[in-house]
Coordinates of C-alpha atoms in Angstrom, one line a residue:
X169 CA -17.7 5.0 -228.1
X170 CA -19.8 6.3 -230.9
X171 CA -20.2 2.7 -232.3
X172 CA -21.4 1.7 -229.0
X173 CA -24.2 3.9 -228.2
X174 CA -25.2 3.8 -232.1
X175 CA -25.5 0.3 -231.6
X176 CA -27.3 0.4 -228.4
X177 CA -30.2 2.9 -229.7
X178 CA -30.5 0.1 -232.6
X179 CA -31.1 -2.7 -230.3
X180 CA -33.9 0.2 -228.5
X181 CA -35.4 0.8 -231.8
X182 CA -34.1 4.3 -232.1
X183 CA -35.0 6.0 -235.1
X184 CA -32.0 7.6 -237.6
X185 CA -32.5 11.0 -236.1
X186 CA -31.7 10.3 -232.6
X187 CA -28.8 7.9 -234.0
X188 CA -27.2 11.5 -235.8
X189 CA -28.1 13.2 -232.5
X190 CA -25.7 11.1 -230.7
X191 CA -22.8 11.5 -233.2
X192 CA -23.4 15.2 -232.9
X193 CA -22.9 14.5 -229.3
X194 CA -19.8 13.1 -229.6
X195 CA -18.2 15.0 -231.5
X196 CA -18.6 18.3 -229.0
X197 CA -22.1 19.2 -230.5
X198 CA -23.7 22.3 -229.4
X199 CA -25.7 22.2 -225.9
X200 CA -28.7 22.6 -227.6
X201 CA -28.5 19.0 -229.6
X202 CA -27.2 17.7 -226.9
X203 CA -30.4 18.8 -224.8
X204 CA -32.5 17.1 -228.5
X205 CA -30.4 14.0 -227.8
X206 CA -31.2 13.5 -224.2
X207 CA -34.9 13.8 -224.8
X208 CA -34.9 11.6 -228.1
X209 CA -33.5 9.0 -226.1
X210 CA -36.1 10.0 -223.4
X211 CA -38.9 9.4 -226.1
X212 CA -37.9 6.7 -227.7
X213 CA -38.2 4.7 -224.7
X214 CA -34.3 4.8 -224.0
X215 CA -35.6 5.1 -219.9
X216 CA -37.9 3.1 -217.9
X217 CA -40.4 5.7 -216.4
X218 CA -38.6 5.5 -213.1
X219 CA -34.9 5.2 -214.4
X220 CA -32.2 3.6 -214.0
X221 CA -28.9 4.4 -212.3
X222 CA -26.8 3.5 -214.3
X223 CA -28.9 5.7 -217.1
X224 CA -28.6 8.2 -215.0
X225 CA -25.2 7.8 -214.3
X226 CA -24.6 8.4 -218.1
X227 CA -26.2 11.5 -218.5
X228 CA -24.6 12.9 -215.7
X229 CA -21.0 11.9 -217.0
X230 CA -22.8 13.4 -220.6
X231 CA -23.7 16.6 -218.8
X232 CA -21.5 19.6 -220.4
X233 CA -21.2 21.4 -217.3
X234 CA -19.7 18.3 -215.5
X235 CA -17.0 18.0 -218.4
X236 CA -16.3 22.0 -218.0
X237 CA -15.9 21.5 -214.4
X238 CA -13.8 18.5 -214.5
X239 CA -11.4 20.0 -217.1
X240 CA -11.3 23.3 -214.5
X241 CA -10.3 20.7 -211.9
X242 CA -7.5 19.9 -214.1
X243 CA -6.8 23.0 -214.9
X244 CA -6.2 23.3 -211.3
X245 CA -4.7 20.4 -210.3
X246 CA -1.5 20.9 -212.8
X247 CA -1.2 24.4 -212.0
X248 CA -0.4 23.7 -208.3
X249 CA 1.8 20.6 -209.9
X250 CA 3.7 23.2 -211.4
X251 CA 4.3 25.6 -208.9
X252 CA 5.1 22.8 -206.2
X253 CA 7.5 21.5 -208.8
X254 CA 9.0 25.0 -209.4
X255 CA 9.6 25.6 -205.4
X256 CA 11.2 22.4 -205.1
X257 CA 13.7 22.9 -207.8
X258 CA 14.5 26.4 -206.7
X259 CA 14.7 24.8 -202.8
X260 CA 17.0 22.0 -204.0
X261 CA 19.3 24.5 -206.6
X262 CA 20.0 26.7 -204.0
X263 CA 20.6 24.4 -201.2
X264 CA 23.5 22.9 -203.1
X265 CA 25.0 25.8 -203.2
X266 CA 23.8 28.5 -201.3
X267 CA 26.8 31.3 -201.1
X268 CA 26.9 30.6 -205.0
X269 CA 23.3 31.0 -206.0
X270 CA 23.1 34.2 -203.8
X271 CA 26.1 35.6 -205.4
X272 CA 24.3 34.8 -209.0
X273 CA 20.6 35.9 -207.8
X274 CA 22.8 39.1 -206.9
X275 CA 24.5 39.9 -209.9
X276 CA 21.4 38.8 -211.8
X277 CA 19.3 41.5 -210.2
X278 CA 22.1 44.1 -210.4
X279 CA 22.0 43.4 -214.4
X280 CA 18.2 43.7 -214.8
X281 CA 18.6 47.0 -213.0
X282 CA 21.5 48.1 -215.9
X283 CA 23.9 48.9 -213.4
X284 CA 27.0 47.1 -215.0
X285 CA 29.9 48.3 -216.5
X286 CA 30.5 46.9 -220.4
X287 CA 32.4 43.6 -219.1
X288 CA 29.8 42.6 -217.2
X289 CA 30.9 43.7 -213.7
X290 CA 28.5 45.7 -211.3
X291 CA 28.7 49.6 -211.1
X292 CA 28.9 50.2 -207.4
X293 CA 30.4 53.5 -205.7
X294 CA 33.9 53.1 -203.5
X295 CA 33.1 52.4 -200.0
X296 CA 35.2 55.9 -199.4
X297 CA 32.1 57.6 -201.3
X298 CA 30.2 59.9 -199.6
X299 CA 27.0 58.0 -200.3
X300 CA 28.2 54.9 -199.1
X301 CA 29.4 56.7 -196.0
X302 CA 25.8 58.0 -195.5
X303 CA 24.0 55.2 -195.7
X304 CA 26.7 53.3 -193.4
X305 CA 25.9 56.0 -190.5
X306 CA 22.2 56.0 -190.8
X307 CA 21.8 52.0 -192.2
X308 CA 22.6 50.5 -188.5
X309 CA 20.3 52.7 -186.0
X310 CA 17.5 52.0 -188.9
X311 CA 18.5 48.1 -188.5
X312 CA 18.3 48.3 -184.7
X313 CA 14.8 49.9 -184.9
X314 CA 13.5 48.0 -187.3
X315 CA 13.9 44.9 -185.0
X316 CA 12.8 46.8 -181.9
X317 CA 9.3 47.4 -184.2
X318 CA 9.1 43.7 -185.0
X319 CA 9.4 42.5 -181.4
X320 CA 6.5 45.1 -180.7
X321 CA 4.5 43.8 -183.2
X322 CA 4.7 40.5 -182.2
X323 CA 3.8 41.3 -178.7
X324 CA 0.5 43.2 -179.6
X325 CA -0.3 39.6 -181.5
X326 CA 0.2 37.5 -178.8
X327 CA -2.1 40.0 -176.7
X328 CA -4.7 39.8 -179.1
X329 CA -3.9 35.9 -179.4
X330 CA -5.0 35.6 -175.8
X331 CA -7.8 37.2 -176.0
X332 CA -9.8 36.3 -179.3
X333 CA -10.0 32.9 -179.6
X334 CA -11.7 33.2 -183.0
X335 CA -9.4 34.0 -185.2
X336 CA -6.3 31.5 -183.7
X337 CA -5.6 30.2 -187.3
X338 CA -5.6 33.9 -188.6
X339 CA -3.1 34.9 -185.8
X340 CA -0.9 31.7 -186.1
X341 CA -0.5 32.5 -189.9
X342 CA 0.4 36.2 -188.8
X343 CA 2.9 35.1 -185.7
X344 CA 4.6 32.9 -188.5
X345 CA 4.9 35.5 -190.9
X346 CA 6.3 37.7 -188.0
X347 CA 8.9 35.1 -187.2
X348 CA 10.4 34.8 -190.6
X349 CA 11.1 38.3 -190.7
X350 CA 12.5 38.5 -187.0
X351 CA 14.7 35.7 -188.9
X352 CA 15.8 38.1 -191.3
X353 CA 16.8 40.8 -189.5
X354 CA 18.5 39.1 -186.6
X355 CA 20.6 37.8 -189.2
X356 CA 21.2 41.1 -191.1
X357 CA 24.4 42.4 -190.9
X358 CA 25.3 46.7 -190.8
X359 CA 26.7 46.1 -193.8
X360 CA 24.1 44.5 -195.8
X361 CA 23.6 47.4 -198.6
X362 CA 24.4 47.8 -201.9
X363 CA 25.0 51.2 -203.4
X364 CA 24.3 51.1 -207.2
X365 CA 26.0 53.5 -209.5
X366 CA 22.9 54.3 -210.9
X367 CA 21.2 57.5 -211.4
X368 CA 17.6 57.0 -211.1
X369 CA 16.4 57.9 -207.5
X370 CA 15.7 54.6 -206.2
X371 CA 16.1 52.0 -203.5
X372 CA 15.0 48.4 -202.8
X373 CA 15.1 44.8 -201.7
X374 CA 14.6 41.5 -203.7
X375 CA 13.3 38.2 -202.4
X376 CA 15.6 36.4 -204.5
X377 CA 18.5 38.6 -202.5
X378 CA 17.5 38.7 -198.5
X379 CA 19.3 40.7 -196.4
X380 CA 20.5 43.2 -199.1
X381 CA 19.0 46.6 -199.2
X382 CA 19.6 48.2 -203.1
X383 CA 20.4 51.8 -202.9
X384 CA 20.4 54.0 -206.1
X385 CA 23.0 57.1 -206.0
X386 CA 20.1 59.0 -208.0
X387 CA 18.7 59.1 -204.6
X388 CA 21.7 61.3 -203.9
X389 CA 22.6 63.3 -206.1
X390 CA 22.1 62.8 -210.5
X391 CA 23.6 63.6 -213.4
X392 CA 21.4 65.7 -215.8
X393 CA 22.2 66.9 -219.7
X394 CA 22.1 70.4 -220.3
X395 CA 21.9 72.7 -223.7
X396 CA 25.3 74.4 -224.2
X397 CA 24.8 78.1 -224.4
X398 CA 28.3 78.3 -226.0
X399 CA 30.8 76.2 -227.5
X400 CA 33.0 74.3 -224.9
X401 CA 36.9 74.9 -224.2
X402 CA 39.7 72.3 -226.1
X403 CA 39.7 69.3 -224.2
X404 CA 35.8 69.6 -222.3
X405 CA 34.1 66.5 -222.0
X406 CA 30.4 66.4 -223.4
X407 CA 28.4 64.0 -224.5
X408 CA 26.4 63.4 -228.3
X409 CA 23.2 61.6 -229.3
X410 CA 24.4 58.3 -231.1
X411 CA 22.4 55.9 -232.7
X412 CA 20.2 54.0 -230.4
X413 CA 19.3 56.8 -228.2
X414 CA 22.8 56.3 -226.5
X415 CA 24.6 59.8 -225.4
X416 CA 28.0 58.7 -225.6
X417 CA 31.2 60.5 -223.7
X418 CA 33.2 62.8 -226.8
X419 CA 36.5 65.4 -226.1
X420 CA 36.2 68.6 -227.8
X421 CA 39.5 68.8 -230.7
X422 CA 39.2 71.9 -232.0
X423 CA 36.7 75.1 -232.1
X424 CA 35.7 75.7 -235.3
X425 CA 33.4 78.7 -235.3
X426 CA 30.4 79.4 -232.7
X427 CA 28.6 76.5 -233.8
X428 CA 30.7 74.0 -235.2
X429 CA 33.6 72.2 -233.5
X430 CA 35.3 68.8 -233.6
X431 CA 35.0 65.6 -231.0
X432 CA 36.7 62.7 -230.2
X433 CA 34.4 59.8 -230.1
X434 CA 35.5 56.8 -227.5
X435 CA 36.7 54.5 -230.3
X436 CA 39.4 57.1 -231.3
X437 CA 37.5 58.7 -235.1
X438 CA 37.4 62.3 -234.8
X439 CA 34.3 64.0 -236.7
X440 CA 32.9 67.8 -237.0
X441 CA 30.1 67.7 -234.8
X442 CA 27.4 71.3 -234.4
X443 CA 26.9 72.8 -231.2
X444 CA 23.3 71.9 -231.2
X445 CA 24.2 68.3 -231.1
X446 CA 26.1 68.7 -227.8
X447 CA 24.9 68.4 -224.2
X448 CA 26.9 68.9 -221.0
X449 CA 26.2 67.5 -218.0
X450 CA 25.4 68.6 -214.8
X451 CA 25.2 67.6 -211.2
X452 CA 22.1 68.2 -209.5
X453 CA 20.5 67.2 -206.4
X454 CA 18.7 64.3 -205.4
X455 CA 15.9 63.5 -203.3
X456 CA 17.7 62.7 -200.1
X457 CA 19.0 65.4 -198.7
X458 CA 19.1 65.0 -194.7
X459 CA 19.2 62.0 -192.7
X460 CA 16.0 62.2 -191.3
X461 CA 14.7 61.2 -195.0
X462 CA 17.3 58.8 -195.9
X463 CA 16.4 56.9 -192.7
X464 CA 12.7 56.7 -193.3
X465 CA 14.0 55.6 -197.0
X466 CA 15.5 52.4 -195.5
X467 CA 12.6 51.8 -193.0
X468 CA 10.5 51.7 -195.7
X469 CA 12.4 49.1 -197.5
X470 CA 12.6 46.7 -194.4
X471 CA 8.9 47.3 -193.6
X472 CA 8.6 45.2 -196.8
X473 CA 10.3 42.4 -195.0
X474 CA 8.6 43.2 -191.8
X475 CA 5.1 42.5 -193.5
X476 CA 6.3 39.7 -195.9
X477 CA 5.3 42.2 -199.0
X478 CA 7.6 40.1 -201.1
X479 CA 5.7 36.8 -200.8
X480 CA 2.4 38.1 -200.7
X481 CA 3.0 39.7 -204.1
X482 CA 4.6 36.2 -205.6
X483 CA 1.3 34.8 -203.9
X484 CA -1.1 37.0 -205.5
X485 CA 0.6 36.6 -209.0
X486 CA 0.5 32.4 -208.3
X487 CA -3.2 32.9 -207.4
X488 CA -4.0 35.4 -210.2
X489 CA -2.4 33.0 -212.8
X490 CA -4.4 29.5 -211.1
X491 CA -7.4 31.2 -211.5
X492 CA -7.0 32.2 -215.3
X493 CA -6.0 28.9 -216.1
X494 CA -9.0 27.8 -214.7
X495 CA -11.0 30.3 -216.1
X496 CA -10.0 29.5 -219.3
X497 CA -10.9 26.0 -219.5
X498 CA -14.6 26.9 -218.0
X499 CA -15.0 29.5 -220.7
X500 CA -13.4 27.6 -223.9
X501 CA -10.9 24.7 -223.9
X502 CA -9.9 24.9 -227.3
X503 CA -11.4 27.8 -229.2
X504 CA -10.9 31.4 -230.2
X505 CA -12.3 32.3 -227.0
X506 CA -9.6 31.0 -225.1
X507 CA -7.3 33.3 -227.1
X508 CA -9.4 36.8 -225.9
X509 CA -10.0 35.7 -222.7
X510 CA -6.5 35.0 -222.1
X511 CA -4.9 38.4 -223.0
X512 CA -8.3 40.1 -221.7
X513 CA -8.1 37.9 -217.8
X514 CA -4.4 38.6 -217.8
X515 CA -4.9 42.5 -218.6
X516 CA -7.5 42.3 -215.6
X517 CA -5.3 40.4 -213.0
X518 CA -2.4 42.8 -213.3
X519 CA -4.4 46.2 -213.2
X520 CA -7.2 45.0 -211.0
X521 CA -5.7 42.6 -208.5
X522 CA -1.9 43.2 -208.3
X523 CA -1.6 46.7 -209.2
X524 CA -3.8 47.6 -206.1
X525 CA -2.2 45.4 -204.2
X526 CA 1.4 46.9 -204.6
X527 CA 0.3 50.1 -203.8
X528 CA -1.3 49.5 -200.8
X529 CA 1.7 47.6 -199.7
X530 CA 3.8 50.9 -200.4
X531 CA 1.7 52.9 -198.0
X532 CA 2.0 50.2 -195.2
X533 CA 5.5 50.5 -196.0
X534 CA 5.4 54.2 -195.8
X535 CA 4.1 54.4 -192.5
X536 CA 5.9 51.8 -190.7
X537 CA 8.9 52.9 -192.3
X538 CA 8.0 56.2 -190.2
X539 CA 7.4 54.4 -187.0
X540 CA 11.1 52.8 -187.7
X541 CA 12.9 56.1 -188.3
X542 CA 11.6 57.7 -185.0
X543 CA 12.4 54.3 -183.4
X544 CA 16.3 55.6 -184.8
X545 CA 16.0 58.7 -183.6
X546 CA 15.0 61.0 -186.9
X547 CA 12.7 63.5 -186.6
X548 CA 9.3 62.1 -188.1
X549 CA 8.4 66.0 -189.1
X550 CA 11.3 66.2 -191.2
X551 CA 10.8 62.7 -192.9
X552 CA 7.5 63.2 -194.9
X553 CA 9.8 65.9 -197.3
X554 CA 11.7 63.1 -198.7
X555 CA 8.2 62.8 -201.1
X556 CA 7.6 66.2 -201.8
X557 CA 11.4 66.3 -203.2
X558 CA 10.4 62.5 -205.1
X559 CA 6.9 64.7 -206.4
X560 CA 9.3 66.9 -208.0
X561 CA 11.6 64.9 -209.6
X562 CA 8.0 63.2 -210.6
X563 CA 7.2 66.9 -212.4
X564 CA 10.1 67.6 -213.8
X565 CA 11.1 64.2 -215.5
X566 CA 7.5 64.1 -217.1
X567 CA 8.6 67.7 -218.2
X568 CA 11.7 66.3 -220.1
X569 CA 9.5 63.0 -221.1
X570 CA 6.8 64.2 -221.8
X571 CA 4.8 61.1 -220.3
X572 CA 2.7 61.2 -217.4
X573 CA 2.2 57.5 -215.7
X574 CA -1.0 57.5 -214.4
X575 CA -1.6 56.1 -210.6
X576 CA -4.0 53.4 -211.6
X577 CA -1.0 52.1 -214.0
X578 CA 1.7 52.1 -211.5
X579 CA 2.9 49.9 -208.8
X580 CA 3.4 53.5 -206.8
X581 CA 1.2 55.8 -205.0
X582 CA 1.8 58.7 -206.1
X583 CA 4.0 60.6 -204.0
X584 CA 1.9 63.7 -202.9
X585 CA -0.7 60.9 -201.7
X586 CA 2.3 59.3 -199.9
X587 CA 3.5 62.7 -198.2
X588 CA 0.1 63.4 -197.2
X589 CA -0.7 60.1 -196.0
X590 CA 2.5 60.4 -193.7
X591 CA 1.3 63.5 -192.2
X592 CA -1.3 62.0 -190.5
X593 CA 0.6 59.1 -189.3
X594 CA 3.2 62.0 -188.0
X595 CA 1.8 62.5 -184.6
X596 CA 1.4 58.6 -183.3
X597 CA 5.6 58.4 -184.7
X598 CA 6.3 61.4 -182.7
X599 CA 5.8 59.5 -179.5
X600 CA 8.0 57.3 -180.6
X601 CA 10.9 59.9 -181.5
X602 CA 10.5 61.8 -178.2
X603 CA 10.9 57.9 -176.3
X604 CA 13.6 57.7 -178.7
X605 CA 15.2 60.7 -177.8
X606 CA 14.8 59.9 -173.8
X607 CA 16.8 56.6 -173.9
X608 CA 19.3 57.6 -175.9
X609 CA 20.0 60.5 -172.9
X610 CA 19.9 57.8 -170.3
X611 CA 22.5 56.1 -172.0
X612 CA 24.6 59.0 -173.0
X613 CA 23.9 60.2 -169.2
X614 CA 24.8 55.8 -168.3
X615 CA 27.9 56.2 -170.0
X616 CA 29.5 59.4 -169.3
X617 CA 28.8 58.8 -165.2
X618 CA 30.3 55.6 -165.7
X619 CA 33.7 56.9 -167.7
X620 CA 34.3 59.7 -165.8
X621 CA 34.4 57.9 -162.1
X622 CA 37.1 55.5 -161.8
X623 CA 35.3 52.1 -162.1
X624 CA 32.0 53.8 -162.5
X625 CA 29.3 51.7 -162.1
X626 CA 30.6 48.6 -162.9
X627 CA 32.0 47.8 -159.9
X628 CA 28.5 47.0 -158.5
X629 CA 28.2 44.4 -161.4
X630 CA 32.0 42.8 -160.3
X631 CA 31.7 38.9 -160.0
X632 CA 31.9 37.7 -156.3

């Protein structure tokens, strides 16, 4: 190519300085020898004084903005290669073998949480545990309301389907997000939760797991280390600092004075160990502590599915990390620049763009998470505590920590913005609970007139 043109500009009687212009132009020469190239050639008589098209065709293709822009294009064009290729391998690894890739997308999750015992095998409570039997009572009338809130939602849409017109391709994108949680928890079962033997005061779901709601026994109740004021009775279990940052489980041997004693580590070695070093451990309460809270807990978790949270956070990374890549080759395909812009775009994306965007999915949660609970029949008055308890927990492990996460860092409102925000929502989920509370005396009322006459009303139903 350079040959070419140097030849070319011969035949024109191009002098030696346009002739270096073009080899600076080749080889990726600053925009302003370019611009000296373009109007050497334009001097030297390289154009006839109304041009020609197919001169004009070959500054355009020389343009530097048109080769920035094509490279962005292409940029573009193998980022949406990618992630069509990715969803296609995913769609074609778990259809071959669905019940398997759910039972490894399960255990997968349940290991990035830590919740596994050393051989590998998830840390879940008994189903005769008391947390398990909580969430069992409270999981199904959640469940039930959660779909009665859906169908609701769907008929508002196809009201206001009816009546704008404008906005059909909006709506249709909204009714078929609708539909593929109605999907979802049709096909839920009363069973489908997990409690985790974990004690961080947690719960969630996972789009690589539907159906599942993840429930932490922090939520409960925790375990907590505590300074020993004294040294512990022959035989207490305690726990030591190890290397790591690891407390590890040790047996008290012997007493030696008021500060001194002997353990039992788990590998057998016995060692003389100081008071100081030791910590018991404690049992103190969680965040949960009625069902009124634990059920606007689990709304909130299916109000994620409800508004298709999941996806629209997989979406927003997809999107964040198209546009980088595109961003990138506009700014610098292959220098220094690239480098800064990449950690600098990437730090932007997360804190600008998806950080906001989880939290306001946590307070859309939050509230119809309240609507769902009063659907169930729990007191939405009662509900909004289960934040004030989660701000203290907040206090008190920064305390201990020392760190304090800022909001604009976290994925999380903080929780005395959640509680207040719930307060207001309070009085339109009240009307809810109270229609809650009528139906569930009609039916109390349906059922104990129609057990305590023989036949009750059933025999007006009898097949003729």
């Amino acid at each position: 190519m350079l040959l070419l043109r140097t030849t070319r500009l011969r035949r024109r009687g191009c002098s030696g300085h346009v002739q270096a212009a073009v080899r600076l132009n080749c080889y990726s020469a600053p925009l302003a020898v370019r611009s000296f190239y373009a109007a050497a050639v334009q001097a030297s008589g390289g154009q006839s004084s109304g041009g020609s098209a197919r001169g004009g065709w070959r500054r355009f293709l020389d343009w530097a903005h048109f080769r920035r822009v094509l490279i962005a294009f292409r940029a573009a064009t193998l980022a949406a290669s990618l992630y069509s290729a990715g969803y296609a391998a995913g769609v074609s690894y778990s259809a071959k073998d669905p019940e398997g890739t759910r039972k490894e997308q399960l255990l997968a999750v349940i290991r990035n949480m830590g919740a596994v015992n050393e051989d590998g095998t998830p840390k879940l409570l008994a189903m005769s545990s008391q947390e398990v039997a909580a969430v069992r009572q409270v999981f199904p009338k959640v469940l039930r309301a959660a779909r009665a809130e859906l169908a609701e939602l769907k008929a508002e849409l196809e009201k206001k389907m009816q009546t704008d017109k404008s906005s059909a391709q909006e709506f249709a994108d909204e009714m078929k997000q609708l539909e593929s949680a109605r999907v979802q928890l049709e096909n839920w079962r009363e069973d489908g939760f997990l409690v985790l033997d974990d004690d961080t005061p947690n719960a969630f779901v996972h789009q690589f797991v539907p159906r599942v709601i993840f429930v932490h026994k922090g939520l409960f109740w925790r375990q907590a280390l505590a300074q020993l004021d004294q040294p512990p009775r022959v035989g207490t279990q305690v726990t030591v600092l190890k290397a790591g940052n690891v407390w590890e489980w040790v047996e008290i041997k012997r007493v030696l004075s008021a500060s001194e004693v002997v353990i039992r580590c788990a590998d057998g070695s016995e060692r003389q160990c100081a008071v100081s070093e030791l910590r018991g451990v404690e049992k103190r309460e969680g965040v949960v502590q009625s069902n009124e809270q634990l059920g606007l807990l689990l709304g909130h978790e299916l109000s994620h599915v409800i508004h298709n949270h999941e996806d629209d956070r997989a979406a927003v990374l997809a999107t964040a990390a198209g546009c980088q890549l595109v961003l990138l080759a506009l700014l610098d395909p292959t220098g220094v620049l690239a480098l800064v812009a990449d950690f600098c775009t990437g730090l932007l994306a997360h804190f600008a763009v998806y950080m906001p965007t989880s939290r306001q999915n946590e307070l859309e949660a939050d509230a119809t998470g309240l609507r769902i609970a009063a659907r169930a029949g729990f007191d939405p008055c009662l509900a909004p505590r289960l934040f004030d308890r989660m701000a203290a927990h907040e206090e008190e492990n920064s305390r201990h920590t020392g760190r304090v996460v800022p909001s604009w860092a976290s994925t999380h409102p903080r929780s005395a913005d959640r509680a207040a925000a719930l307060m207001e929502a309070v009085h339109g989920a009240s009307e809810l609970f109270e229609r809650s509370l009528a139906e569930q005396a009609v039916q109390e009322a349906f059922t104990s007139f129609n057990s305590s006459r023989s036949g009750g009303l059933s025999r007006f139903f009898r097949p003729r």
